[in-house]
Amino acid sequence: MTKVSIIVPFHNVEKYISKCLTTLMYQSLEDIEIICVNDASTDASKEIVQNYIEHDNRIILLNTEILSGQSYARNIGLEVASGEYIGYVDSDDWCSLDMFEKMYNSAKKSNSDITMCGAELYDDIEQKFYTDDYYGLKSFEKFKNDVFNADAAKDIILSNPAVLWNKIYRHDFLLDNNIKFQEGFIYEDLPYSMETFIKAQKINIVNENLYFYRQNRRFSTMKNSDKKVYDRIPMVELTWNILQKAEFFPEKKSEIISWIIDDIFHRYTLLEEKYYQDYYKNMKEFFIKINETITEEDREVLSLKSYCRDEFDAIVNGSYLDFWKFLIEKYKTANQKIKDTEYRCSLDIKAIKDYLEQFKIEKEEEKEKIIEWWKEHTEKTVAESVKAAIDEQYIFMKAEKDFELKQIYDEFQEKLTRQEFDLKSWQAESVRQVREKLTADYEWKLEEQRQHYQESFIKQKDYYENKYLLVKILLKFYKKREQLKNKIGKILKKN
């Protein structure tokens, strides 16, 4: 039996698939099969794969006659797979050359149903690598040396990346539980990931970033504003049905509902205007089903956890026109909060300018750098203005302490000068040693103060960031002001 079957569905990825296949061909684990499923490509992707087959008989090519989607492609790939474990790789991504060896060895050692690893992200537009906590499995850090299951990880169940490519699955586990992809939809990896995670008896982690996930690729499966985002609702609903069967569901129900509300409504804010009403209709139908299960205890949790609880209530309890009236009112409130915060930021910038003038900072470029830094943070996000305010406080406290230390140092210098005048018999070496000691004392006290205020800044940072977290949500409506006005104008004219 082959150790790992790697399923790679592809459609029109001639620019990327060579890199993907090359990293699979040269895996340090040689006992693998690479099942490439051509989903009716019209570019040179198929020919590229055929060329690789000539050099490696472990590659299998399957073809679909019509475009059928990744779910169908993965399902037919799974039907022919012979591996002890199953892995999925997206055709525009690539792997470290020892990924499947490390994953397989770890899975065998732990006898796991699922083995996960971290991933590094690659921005295709910026052409830069970066990491984040979500794909780096930061939430699962306490399990990195243990075997666990979904019940043990119930507090972070929603932090499990809903992707396939950072995992390998024991083949018998998938067959015994008859787990397949929901065909005809995108976002199919969400219910698949949740169902496998809940049903697995043993899960373990390889604590390394072994996969490279390409983001912001042109002509990818969908764009945020694409009509295909409608599929998010049935896939979240399917995930909701799966979660209800979990042992931990009663305990985590409120948090799950909060996640669903925020996720579904967030997709609405990404749509093009022409899709608003249809998405709203589907969203309302699902939200009504969710609302029927909500208890008073759930509502208390939602009031604390869900950013979009008010939107949820407006959608469930009113008409489409009522919903847009609600958005307008919320926009007015949000707009005022934003204006108030921006005004505060402008005062902060003025305070910095006054500070710079007061203390006569000589380096002009440093002055401009500080001012531009503040402007950039004000324009980027109002929430970060609080962090900037703390930085400003630190600057003032540091400057005040620097000034005090400078006075002490000047007094020492004056005293030293008097001693030099009175004690002309001192040798130059003695004077130098005294100077060095005074300078060291000054630098030590300054460093001590720097550390003290840096610790103070870190302690206050989380408090202020959490305090202004809601403003980030409100900013979405602020940025869409003209779009909202035009939409409401059109609706009022029709009615």
CSV table of C-alpha atoms in Angstrom, one decimal:
chain,number,residue,atom,x,y,z
A,1,MET,CA,0.0,0.0,0.0
A,2,THR,CA,1.2,3.5,-0.9
A,3,LYS,CA,2.0,5.6,2.2
A,4,VAL,CA,0.4,8.9,1.0
A,5,SER,CA,-1.9,9.7,-1.9
A,6,ILE,CA,-1.8,13.4,-2.8
A,7,ILE,CA,-4.8,14.7,-4.6
A,8,VAL,CA,-4.3,17.9,-6.8
A,9,PRO,CA,-7.4,19.2,-8.6
A,10,PHE,CA,-6.6,21.9,-11.2
A,11,HIS,CA,-8.2,24.2,-13.7
A,12,ASN,CA,-6.3,26.7,-15.9
A,13,VAL,CA,-3.2,27.0,-13.7
A,14,GLU,CA,-0.5,26.7,-16.4
A,15,LYS,CA,1.5,29.5,-14.7
A,16,TYR,CA,1.6,27.7,-11.3
A,17,ILE,CA,1.3,24.0,-11.6
A,18,SER,CA,4.9,23.2,-12.5
A,19,LYS,CA,6.1,24.6,-9.2
A,20,CYS,CA,3.5,22.6,-7.4
A,21,LEU,CA,4.3,19.3,-9.1
A,22,THR,CA,8.0,19.8,-8.8
A,23,THR,CA,7.8,20.1,-5.0
A,24,LEU,CA,5.7,16.9,-4.9
A,25,MET,CA,8.0,14.9,-7.3
A,26,TYR,CA,11.0,15.6,-5.1
A,27,GLN,CA,9.4,14.8,-1.7
A,28,SER,CA,11.8,13.1,0.6
A,29,LEU,CA,9.0,10.5,1.2
A,30,GLU,CA,9.2,8.6,-2.1
A,31,ASP,CA,6.4,6.1,-1.5
A,32,ILE,CA,3.6,8.5,-2.6
A,33,GLU,CA,1.2,8.8,-5.5
A,34,ILE,CA,0.2,12.2,-7.0
A,35,ILE,CA,-3.4,12.1,-8.4
A,36,CYS,CA,-3.9,15.2,-10.6
A,37,VAL,CA,-7.5,15.8,-11.6
A,38,ASN,CA,-7.9,18.1,-14.6
A,39,ASP,CA,-11.2,19.9,-14.2
A,40,ALA,CA,-11.8,20.8,-17.9
A,41,SER,CA,-8.8,23.1,-18.3
A,42,THR,CA,-8.7,25.1,-21.5
A,43,ASP,CA,-5.1,26.3,-21.2
A,44,ALA,CA,-1.8,24.3,-21.2
A,45,SER,CA,-2.2,22.9,-17.7
A,46,LYS,CA,-3.1,19.4,-18.9
A,47,GLU,CA,-0.1,19.2,-21.3
A,48,ILE,CA,2.2,20.3,-18.5
A,49,VAL,CA,1.0,17.5,-16.2
A,50,GLN,CA,1.4,15.0,-19.1
A,51,ASN,CA,4.9,16.1,-19.5
A,52,TYR,CA,5.6,15.4,-15.8
A,53,ILE,CA,4.0,11.9,-16.1
A,54,GLU,CA,6.7,11.0,-18.7
A,55,HIS,CA,9.3,11.6,-16.0
A,56,ASP,CA,7.5,10.2,-13.0
A,57,ASN,CA,5.2,7.1,-13.1
A,58,ARG,CA,3.8,8.0,-9.6
A,59,ILE,CA,1.7,10.8,-11.2
A,60,ILE,CA,-1.8,9.8,-12.2
A,61,LEU,CA,-4.0,12.1,-14.5
A,62,LEU,CA,-7.8,12.1,-14.4
A,63,ASN,CA,-9.9,14.3,-16.6
A,64,THR,CA,-13.4,15.7,-16.4
A,65,GLU,CA,-15.3,16.6,-19.6
A,66,ILE,CA,-17.1,19.6,-18.2
A,67,LEU,CA,-16.1,22.1,-15.5
A,68,SER,CA,-17.4,20.4,-12.3
A,69,GLY,CA,-15.6,22.2,-9.4
A,70,GLN,CA,-13.0,21.2,-6.9
A,71,SER,CA,-15.4,19.1,-4.8
A,72,TYR,CA,-16.2,16.7,-7.6
A,73,ALA,CA,-12.5,16.6,-8.6
A,74,ARG,CA,-11.4,15.7,-5.1
A,75,ASN,CA,-14.1,13.1,-4.8
A,76,ILE,CA,-13.1,11.2,-7.9
A,77,GLY,CA,-9.5,11.5,-6.9
A,78,LEU,CA,-10.3,9.9,-3.6
A,79,GLU,CA,-12.1,7.1,-5.4
A,80,VAL,CA,-8.9,5.9,-7.1
A,81,ALA,CA,-6.5,6.7,-4.2
A,82,SER,CA,-4.6,3.8,-2.7
A,83,GLY,CA,-2.7,5.6,0.0
A,84,GLU,CA,-2.7,4.8,3.7
A,85,TYR,CA,-3.1,8.5,4.2
A,86,ILE,CA,-4.7,11.2,2.0
A,87,GLY,CA,-3.3,14.7,1.4
A,88,TYR,CA,-4.8,17.6,-0.6
A,89,VAL,CA,-2.7,20.2,-2.4
A,90,ASP,CA,-4.0,23.2,-4.3
A,91,SER,CA,-2.5,23.5,-7.8
A,92,ASP,CA,-1.2,27.0,-7.3
A,93,ASP,CA,0.5,26.3,-4.0
A,94,TRP,CA,3.6,24.3,-3.1
A,95,CYS,CA,5.1,22.3,-0.3
A,96,SER,CA,8.4,22.0,1.5
A,97,LEU,CA,10.3,18.9,0.2
A,98,ASP,CA,10.1,17.1,3.5
A,99,MET,CA,6.4,17.9,4.3
A,100,PHE,CA,4.8,14.5,3.6
A,101,GLU,CA,7.7,12.6,5.2
A,102,LYS,CA,7.3,14.6,8.5
A,103,MET,CA,3.5,14.4,8.3
A,104,TYR,CA,3.4,10.7,7.7
A,105,ASN,CA,6.0,9.8,10.3
A,106,SER,CA,4.1,11.9,12.9
A,107,ALA,CA,0.8,10.4,12.0
A,108,LYS,CA,2.1,6.8,12.3
A,109,LYS,CA,3.8,7.5,15.6
A,110,SER,CA,0.6,9.0,17.0
A,111,ASN,CA,-1.8,6.6,15.2
A,112,SER,CA,-3.8,9.8,14.3
A,113,ASP,CA,-6.8,10.2,12.1
A,114,ILE,CA,-5.7,13.7,11.2
A,115,THR,CA,-2.2,15.3,11.3
A,116,MET,CA,-1.9,19.1,10.8
A,117,CYS,CA,1.0,21.4,10.1
A,118,GLY,CA,1.4,25.2,9.9
A,119,ALA,CA,1.6,27.2,6.6
A,120,GLU,CA,3.5,30.2,5.3
A,121,LEU,CA,1.6,32.7,3.2
A,122,TYR,CA,2.8,34.2,-0.1
A,123,ASP,CA,1.2,37.3,-1.5
A,124,ASP,CA,1.2,36.9,-5.3
A,125,ILE,CA,0.8,40.6,-6.0
A,126,GLU,CA,3.4,41.9,-3.5
A,127,GLN,CA,5.6,38.8,-4.0
A,128,LYS,CA,6.3,38.6,-0.3
A,129,PHE,CA,6.2,35.8,2.3
A,130,TYR,CA,4.6,36.3,5.7
A,131,THR,CA,3.1,34.3,8.6
A,132,ASP,CA,0.0,34.8,10.8
A,133,ASP,CA,-1.4,33.1,13.9
A,134,TYR,CA,-4.4,31.5,12.1
A,135,TYR,CA,-2.5,29.5,9.5
A,136,GLY,CA,0.5,29.1,11.9
A,137,LEU,CA,-1.9,27.2,14.3
A,138,LYS,CA,-1.1,29.6,17.2
A,139,SER,CA,-4.4,28.7,18.9
A,140,PHE,CA,-3.3,25.0,19.0
A,141,GLU,CA,0.1,25.8,20.6
A,142,LYS,CA,-0.8,23.9,23.8
A,143,PHE,CA,-1.5,20.7,21.8
A,144,LYS,CA,1.8,20.8,19.8
A,145,ASN,CA,3.2,17.9,21.8
A,146,ASP,CA,0.0,16.0,22.4
A,147,VAL,CA,-2.6,13.9,20.7
A,148,PHE,CA,-6.1,15.4,21.1
A,149,ASN,CA,-9.6,15.4,19.8
A,150,ALA,CA,-12.3,18.0,19.1
A,151,ASP,CA,-13.8,17.8,22.6
A,152,ALA,CA,-10.4,18.6,24.1
A,153,ALA,CA,-10.1,21.5,21.6
A,154,LYS,CA,-13.7,22.8,22.0
A,155,ASP,CA,-12.6,26.2,23.2
A,156,ILE,CA,-10.7,26.8,20.0
A,157,ILE,CA,-12.8,24.7,17.6
A,158,LEU,CA,-13.5,27.8,15.4
A,159,SER,CA,-9.8,28.6,15.2
A,160,ASN,CA,-9.2,25.4,13.2
A,161,PRO,CA,-8.2,26.6,9.7
A,162,ALA,CA,-11.0,25.5,7.3
A,163,VAL,CA,-8.5,24.3,4.7
A,164,LEU,CA,-7.4,20.8,3.5
A,165,TRP,CA,-3.9,21.4,2.4
A,166,ASN,CA,-2.3,21.6,5.9
A,167,LYS,CA,-3.5,18.1,6.9
A,168,ILE,CA,-3.3,14.5,6.0
A,169,TYR,CA,-6.2,12.1,6.8
A,170,ARG,CA,-6.1,8.4,7.5
A,171,HIS,CA,-7.8,6.9,4.5
A,172,ASP,CA,-9.7,4.3,6.5
A,173,PHE,CA,-11.0,7.0,8.8
A,174,LEU,CA,-12.5,8.8,5.7
A,175,LEU,CA,-14.0,5.6,4.3
A,176,ASP,CA,-15.4,4.4,7.7
A,177,ASN,CA,-17.2,7.7,8.2
A,178,ASN,CA,-18.2,8.1,4.5
A,179,ILE,CA,-16.9,11.6,4.5
A,180,LYS,CA,-17.0,13.3,1.1
A,181,PHE,CA,-17.1,16.8,-0.4
A,182,GLN,CA,-20.4,18.5,-1.0
A,183,GLU,CA,-20.4,18.9,-4.8
A,184,GLY,CA,-21.6,21.9,-6.7
A,185,PHE,CA,-20.4,24.6,-4.2
A,186,ILE,CA,-17.3,26.5,-3.3
A,187,TYR,CA,-16.3,26.8,0.4
A,188,GLU,CA,-16.7,23.0,0.4
A,189,ASP,CA,-13.6,22.8,2.6
A,190,LEU,CA,-15.5,24.4,5.5
A,191,PRO,CA,-18.0,21.6,6.3
A,192,TYR,CA,-15.4,18.9,5.3
A,193,SER,CA,-12.8,20.3,7.7
A,194,MET,CA,-15.4,20.6,10.5
A,195,GLU,CA,-16.8,17.1,10.0
A,196,THR,CA,-13.5,15.4,9.9
A,197,PHE,CA,-12.2,17.4,12.9
A,198,ILE,CA,-15.3,16.5,15.0
A,199,LYS,CA,-15.3,12.8,14.1
A,200,ALA,CA,-11.6,12.2,14.5
A,201,GLN,CA,-10.6,10.3,17.6
A,202,LYS,CA,-6.9,11.3,17.4
A,203,ILE,CA,-5.4,14.6,16.0
A,204,ASN,CA,-1.8,15.7,16.3
A,205,ILE,CA,0.3,18.6,15.0
A,206,VAL,CA,3.7,18.9,13.3
A,207,ASN,CA,4.8,22.2,14.7
A,208,GLU,CA,6.4,23.6,11.5
A,209,ASN,CA,5.2,25.7,8.6
A,210,LEU,CA,5.5,23.1,5.8
A,211,TYR,CA,3.0,24.4,3.3
A,212,PHE,CA,3.2,27.5,1.1
A,213,TYR,CA,-0.2,29.1,0.5
A,214,ARG,CA,-0.5,31.5,-2.4
A,215,GLN,CA,-2.8,34.5,-1.9
A,216,ASN,CA,-4.2,37.3,-4.1
A,217,ARG,CA,-3.8,35.3,-7.2
A,218,ARG,CA,-5.4,36.6,-10.4
A,219,PHE,CA,-8.2,34.5,-11.8
A,220,SER,CA,-8.5,32.4,-8.6
A,221,THR,CA,-11.7,30.5,-7.8
A,222,MET,CA,-13.6,33.7,-6.9
A,223,LYS,CA,-13.3,37.3,-6.0
A,224,ASN,CA,-14.8,38.7,-2.8
A,225,SER,CA,-17.5,40.6,-4.8
A,226,ASP,CA,-18.4,37.6,-7.0
A,227,LYS,CA,-21.9,36.1,-7.0
A,228,LYS,CA,-20.3,32.8,-6.0
A,229,VAL,CA,-20.1,34.1,-2.4
A,230,TYR,CA,-23.8,33.0,-2.2
A,231,ASP,CA,-22.4,29.5,-1.7
A,232,ARG,CA,-21.1,30.6,1.7
A,233,ILE,CA,-24.6,30.5,3.2
A,234,PRO,CA,-25.4,26.8,2.4
A,235,MET,CA,-21.9,25.7,3.3
A,236,VAL,CA,-22.2,27.5,6.7
A,237,GLU,CA,-25.6,26.0,7.2
A,238,LEU,CA,-24.2,22.5,6.5
A,239,THR,CA,-21.4,23.3,9.0
A,240,TRP,CA,-24.1,24.4,11.5
A,241,ASN,CA,-25.9,21.1,11.1
A,242,ILE,CA,-22.6,19.2,11.6
A,243,LEU,CA,-21.7,21.2,14.7
A,244,GLN,CA,-25.1,20.5,16.3
A,245,LYS,CA,-24.2,16.8,16.5
A,246,ALA,CA,-20.9,17.4,18.4
A,247,GLU,CA,-20.9,16.6,22.1
A,248,PHE,CA,-19.6,20.0,23.0
A,249,PHE,CA,-22.3,21.8,21.0
A,250,PRO,CA,-24.6,22.8,24.0
A,251,GLU,CA,-21.7,24.4,25.8
A,252,LYS,CA,-20.4,26.3,22.7
A,253,LYS,CA,-23.7,27.0,21.0
A,254,SER,CA,-23.7,30.7,21.7
A,255,GLU,CA,-20.2,31.2,20.4
A,256,ILE,CA,-21.0,29.2,17.3
A,257,ILE,CA,-24.0,31.3,16.5
A,258,SER,CA,-22.0,34.5,17.1
A,259,TRP,CA,-19.4,33.2,14.6
A,260,ILE,CA,-22.1,32.3,12.0
A,261,ILE,CA,-23.8,35.8,12.3
A,262,ASP,CA,-20.5,37.7,11.9
A,263,ASP,CA,-19.2,35.4,9.1
A,264,ILE,CA,-22.4,35.5,6.9
A,265,PHE,CA,-22.9,39.3,7.3
A,266,HIS,CA,-19.3,40.0,6.7
A,267,ARG,CA,-19.6,38.4,3.2
A,268,TYR,CA,-22.6,40.7,2.5
A,269,THR,CA,-20.3,43.8,3.0
A,270,LEU,CA,-17.9,42.4,0.4
A,271,LEU,CA,-20.5,42.0,-2.4
A,272,GLU,CA,-21.1,44.2,-5.4
A,273,GLU,CA,-24.3,46.2,-5.1
A,274,LYS,CA,-26.1,44.2,-7.8
A,275,TYR,CA,-26.0,41.1,-5.6
A,276,TYR,CA,-27.2,42.7,-2.4
A,277,GLN,CA,-30.9,41.8,-2.5
A,278,ASP,CA,-30.5,38.2,-3.5
A,279,TYR,CA,-27.9,37.6,-0.9
A,280,TYR,CA,-30.1,39.3,1.7
A,281,LYS,CA,-33.0,37.0,0.9
A,282,ASN,CA,-30.8,33.9,1.4
A,283,MET,CA,-29.2,35.3,4.5
A,284,LYS,CA,-32.6,36.1,6.0
A,285,GLU,CA,-33.9,32.6,5.5
A,286,PHE,CA,-30.9,31.1,7.2
A,287,PHE,CA,-30.9,33.7,10.0
A,288,ILE,CA,-34.6,33.0,10.8
A,289,LYS,CA,-33.7,29.3,11.3
A,290,ILE,CA,-30.9,30.3,13.6
A,291,ASN,CA,-33.1,32.7,15.5
A,292,GLU,CA,-35.6,30.0,16.3
A,293,THR,CA,-32.9,28.2,18.3
A,294,ILE,CA,-31.7,31.2,20.3
A,295,THR,CA,-32.4,31.3,24.0
A,296,GLU,CA,-32.2,34.3,26.4
A,297,GLU,CA,-28.9,32.9,27.6
A,298,ASP,CA,-27.6,32.9,24.0
A,299,ARG,CA,-28.7,36.5,23.5
A,300,GLU,CA,-26.6,37.6,26.5
A,301,VAL,CA,-23.5,36.0,24.9
A,302,LEU,CA,-24.3,37.4,21.5
A,303,SER,CA,-24.5,40.9,23.0
A,304,LEU,CA,-20.9,40.5,24.1
A,305,LYS,CA,-19.4,38.3,21.3
A,306,SER,CA,-21.1,39.2,18.1
A,307,TYR,CA,-20.1,42.4,16.2
A,308,CYS,CA,-23.1,42.1,14.0
A,309,ARG,CA,-25.9,41.2,16.5
A,310,ASP,CA,-27.9,44.4,15.7
A,311,GLU,CA,-27.7,43.6,12.0
A,312,PHE,CA,-28.9,40.1,12.7
A,313,ASP,CA,-31.9,41.4,14.6
A,314,ALA,CA,-32.7,43.9,11.8
A,315,ILE,CA,-32.6,41.2,9.2
A,316,VAL,CA,-34.7,38.8,11.1
A,317,ASN,CA,-37.4,41.2,12.3
A,318,GLY,CA,-37.8,43.6,9.4
A,319,SER,CA,-38.1,44.1,5.6
A,320,TYR,CA,-35.3,44.8,3.2
A,321,LEU,CA,-36.2,48.5,3.4
A,322,ASP,CA,-36.2,48.4,7.2
A,323,PHE,CA,-32.8,46.8,7.1
A,324,TRP,CA,-31.4,49.6,5.0
A,325,LYS,CA,-32.9,52.3,7.2
A,326,PHE,CA,-31.2,50.6,10.1
A,327,LEU,CA,-27.9,50.7,8.2
A,328,ILE,CA,-28.3,54.4,7.6
A,329,GLU,CA,-28.9,55.1,11.2
A,330,LYS,CA,-26.0,53.0,12.3
A,331,TYR,CA,-23.9,54.8,9.7
A,332,LYS,CA,-24.8,58.1,11.1
A,333,THR,CA,-23.8,57.0,14.6
A,334,ALA,CA,-20.6,55.4,13.4
A,335,ASN,CA,-19.7,58.4,11.3
A,336,GLN,CA,-20.0,60.7,14.3
A,337,LYS,CA,-17.7,58.4,16.4
A,338,ILE,CA,-15.2,58.3,13.6
A,339,LYS,CA,-15.3,62.1,13.3
A,340,ASP,CA,-14.8,62.4,17.1
A,341,THR,CA,-11.8,60.0,17.0
A,342,GLU,CA,-10.3,61.8,14.0
A,343,TYR,CA,-10.5,65.1,15.7
A,344,ARG,CA,-8.7,63.6,18.7
A,345,CYS,CA,-6.0,62.3,16.4
A,346,SER,CA,-5.6,65.8,14.8
A,347,LEU,CA,-5.1,67.2,18.3
A,348,ASP,CA,-2.5,64.5,19.0
A,349,ILE,CA,-0.6,65.5,15.9
A,350,LYS,CA,-0.7,69.1,16.9
A,351,ALA,CA,0.6,68.2,20.4
A,352,ILE,CA,3.5,66.4,18.9
A,353,LYS,CA,4.4,69.4,16.7
A,354,ASP,CA,4.2,71.6,19.8
A,355,TYR,CA,6.4,69.1,21.7
A,356,LEU,CA,9.0,69.1,18.9
A,357,GLU,CA,9.1,72.9,18.8
A,358,GLN,CA,9.3,73.1,22.6
A,359,PHE,CA,12.3,70.8,23.0
A,360,LYS,CA,14.0,72.1,19.8
A,361,ILE,CA,14.7,68.7,18.2
A,362,GLU,CA,17.6,69.4,15.8
A,363,LYS,CA,17.1,66.6,13.3
A,364,GLU,CA,14.5,67.9,10.9
A,365,GLU,CA,14.1,64.5,9.2
A,366,GLU,CA,13.3,62.9,12.6
A,367,LYS,CA,10.6,65.5,13.2
A,368,GLU,CA,9.0,64.8,9.8
A,369,LYS,CA,9.3,61.1,10.4
A,370,ILE,CA,7.3,61.3,13.6
A,371,ILE,CA,4.6,63.4,12.2
A,372,GLU,CA,4.2,61.3,9.1
A,373,TRP,CA,4.1,58.2,11.3
A,374,TRP,CA,1.1,59.6,13.1
A,375,LYS,CA,-0.7,60.7,10.0
A,376,GLU,CA,-0.2,57.2,8.4
A,377,HIS,CA,-1.7,55.5,11.5
A,378,THR,CA,-4.6,58.0,11.6
A,379,GLU,CA,-5.5,57.3,7.9
A,380,LYS,CA,-5.0,53.6,8.1
A,381,THR,CA,-7.4,52.8,11.0
A,382,VAL,CA,-8.9,54.8,13.8
A,383,ALA,CA,-8.4,51.9,16.1
A,384,GLU,CA,-4.7,52.3,16.0
A,385,SER,CA,-4.9,55.9,17.0
A,386,VAL,CA,-5.1,54.7,20.6
A,387,LYS,CA,-1.8,52.9,20.2
A,388,ALA,CA,-0.3,56.0,18.8
A,389,ALA,CA,-1.7,58.0,21.8
A,390,ILE,CA,0.2,55.6,24.1
A,391,ASP,CA,3.3,56.0,22.0
A,392,GLU,CA,2.9,59.7,22.4
A,393,GLN,CA,2.6,59.4,26.2
A,394,TYR,CA,5.8,57.3,26.2
A,395,ILE,CA,7.6,59.9,24.1
A,396,PHE,CA,6.6,62.7,26.6
A,397,MET,CA,7.5,60.7,29.7
A,398,LYS,CA,10.8,59.7,28.1
A,399,ALA,CA,11.6,63.3,27.1
A,400,GLU,CA,10.8,64.5,30.6
A,401,LYS,CA,13.1,61.9,32.2
A,402,ASP,CA,15.8,62.6,29.6
A,403,PHE,CA,15.5,66.3,30.6
A,404,GLU,CA,15.9,65.4,34.3
A,405,LEU,CA,18.8,63.2,33.6
A,406,LYS,CA,20.4,65.8,31.4
A,407,GLN,CA,20.1,68.3,34.3
A,408,ILE,CA,21.9,65.8,36.7
A,409,TYR,CA,24.5,65.3,34.1
A,410,ASP,CA,25.1,69.0,33.6
A,411,GLU,CA,25.4,69.4,37.4
A,412,PHE,CA,28.0,66.7,37.4
A,413,GLN,CA,29.8,68.4,34.5
A,414,GLU,CA,29.8,71.7,36.3
A,415,LYS,CA,31.1,70.1,39.5
A,416,LEU,CA,33.8,68.4,37.5
A,417,THR,CA,34.7,71.7,35.9
A,418,ARG,CA,35.1,73.3,39.4
A,419,GLN,CA,37.2,70.3,40.6
A,420,GLU,CA,39.3,70.7,37.5
A,421,PHE,CA,39.8,74.4,38.3
A,422,ASP,CA,40.5,73.8,42.0
A,423,LEU,CA,42.6,70.7,41.6
A,424,LYS,CA,45.0,71.5,38.7
A,425,SER,CA,47.3,68.8,40.0
A,426,TRP,CA,44.9,66.1,38.8
A,427,GLN,CA,46.3,64.1,36.0
A,428,ALA,CA,44.4,63.9,32.7
A,429,GLU,CA,43.8,60.1,33.1
A,430,SER,CA,41.9,60.7,36.4
A,431,VAL,CA,39.7,63.2,34.8
A,432,ARG,CA,38.9,60.8,31.9
A,433,GLN,CA,38.0,58.1,34.3
A,434,VAL,CA,35.6,60.4,36.2
A,435,ARG,CA,34.0,61.4,33.0
A,436,GLU,CA,33.5,57.8,31.9
A,437,LYS,CA,31.9,56.9,35.2
A,438,LEU,CA,29.5,59.9,35.0
A,439,THR,CA,28.6,59.0,31.5
A,440,ALA,CA,28.0,55.3,32.3
A,441,ASP,CA,25.8,56.3,35.3
A,442,TYR,CA,23.7,58.6,33.0
A,443,GLU,CA,23.3,55.9,30.3
A,444,TRP,CA,22.4,53.3,32.9
A,445,LYS,CA,19.7,55.5,34.4
A,446,LEU,CA,18.3,56.4,31.0
A,447,GLU,CA,18.1,52.7,29.9
A,448,GLU,CA,16.4,51.8,33.2
A,449,GLN,CA,13.7,54.5,32.5
A,450,ARG,CA,13.3,53.2,28.9
A,451,GLN,CA,12.6,49.7,30.1
A,452,HIS,CA,10.2,50.9,32.7
A,453,TYR,CA,8.1,52.9,30.2
A,454,GLN,CA,8.2,50.2,27.6
A,455,GLU,CA,6.8,47.8,30.1
A,456,SER,CA,4.1,50.3,31.0
A,457,PHE,CA,3.2,50.7,27.3
A,458,ILE,CA,2.9,46.9,26.7
A,459,LYS,CA,0.6,46.6,29.7
A,460,GLN,CA,-1.8,49.3,28.4
A,461,LYS,CA,-1.7,48.3,24.8
A,462,ASP,CA,-4.2,45.4,24.9
A,463,TYR,CA,-6.6,47.5,27.0
A,464,TYR,CA,-6.8,50.3,24.5
A,465,GLU,CA,-6.9,48.0,21.4
A,466,ASN,CA,-9.8,46.1,22.8
A,467,LYS,CA,-11.6,49.3,23.8
A,468,TYR,CA,-11.6,50.5,20.2
A,469,LEU,CA,-12.1,47.2,18.5
A,470,LEU,CA,-15.8,48.0,17.6
A,471,VAL,CA,-14.6,51.0,15.6
A,472,LYS,CA,-13.0,48.7,13.1
A,473,ILE,CA,-16.4,47.3,12.3
A,474,LEU,CA,-18.0,50.7,12.0
A,475,LEU,CA,-15.2,51.8,9.6
A,476,LYS,CA,-16.7,49.5,7.0
A,477,PHE,CA,-19.8,51.6,6.8
A,478,TYR,CA,-17.8,54.9,6.9
A,479,LYS,CA,-15.8,53.8,3.9
A,480,LYS,CA,-18.9,52.9,2.0
A,481,ARG,CA,-20.7,56.2,2.7
A,482,GLU,CA,-21.4,57.1,-0.9
A,483,GLN,CA,-22.4,53.6,-1.9
A,484,LEU,CA,-24.9,53.5,0.9
A,485,LYS,CA,-26.4,56.9,0.1
A,486,ASN,CA,-26.8,55.9,-3.6
A,487,LYS,CA,-28.4,52.6,-2.7
A,488,ILE,CA,-30.9,54.1,-0.3
A,489,GLY,CA,-31.7,56.8,-2.8
A,490,LYS,CA,-32.6,54.2,-5.4
A,491,ILE,CA,-34.7,52.2,-3.0
A,492,LEU,CA,-36.7,55.3,-1.9
A,493,LYS,CA,-37.3,56.3,-5.5
A,494,LYS,CA,-38.7,52.8,-6.3
A,495,ASN,CA,-40.9,52.8,-3.2
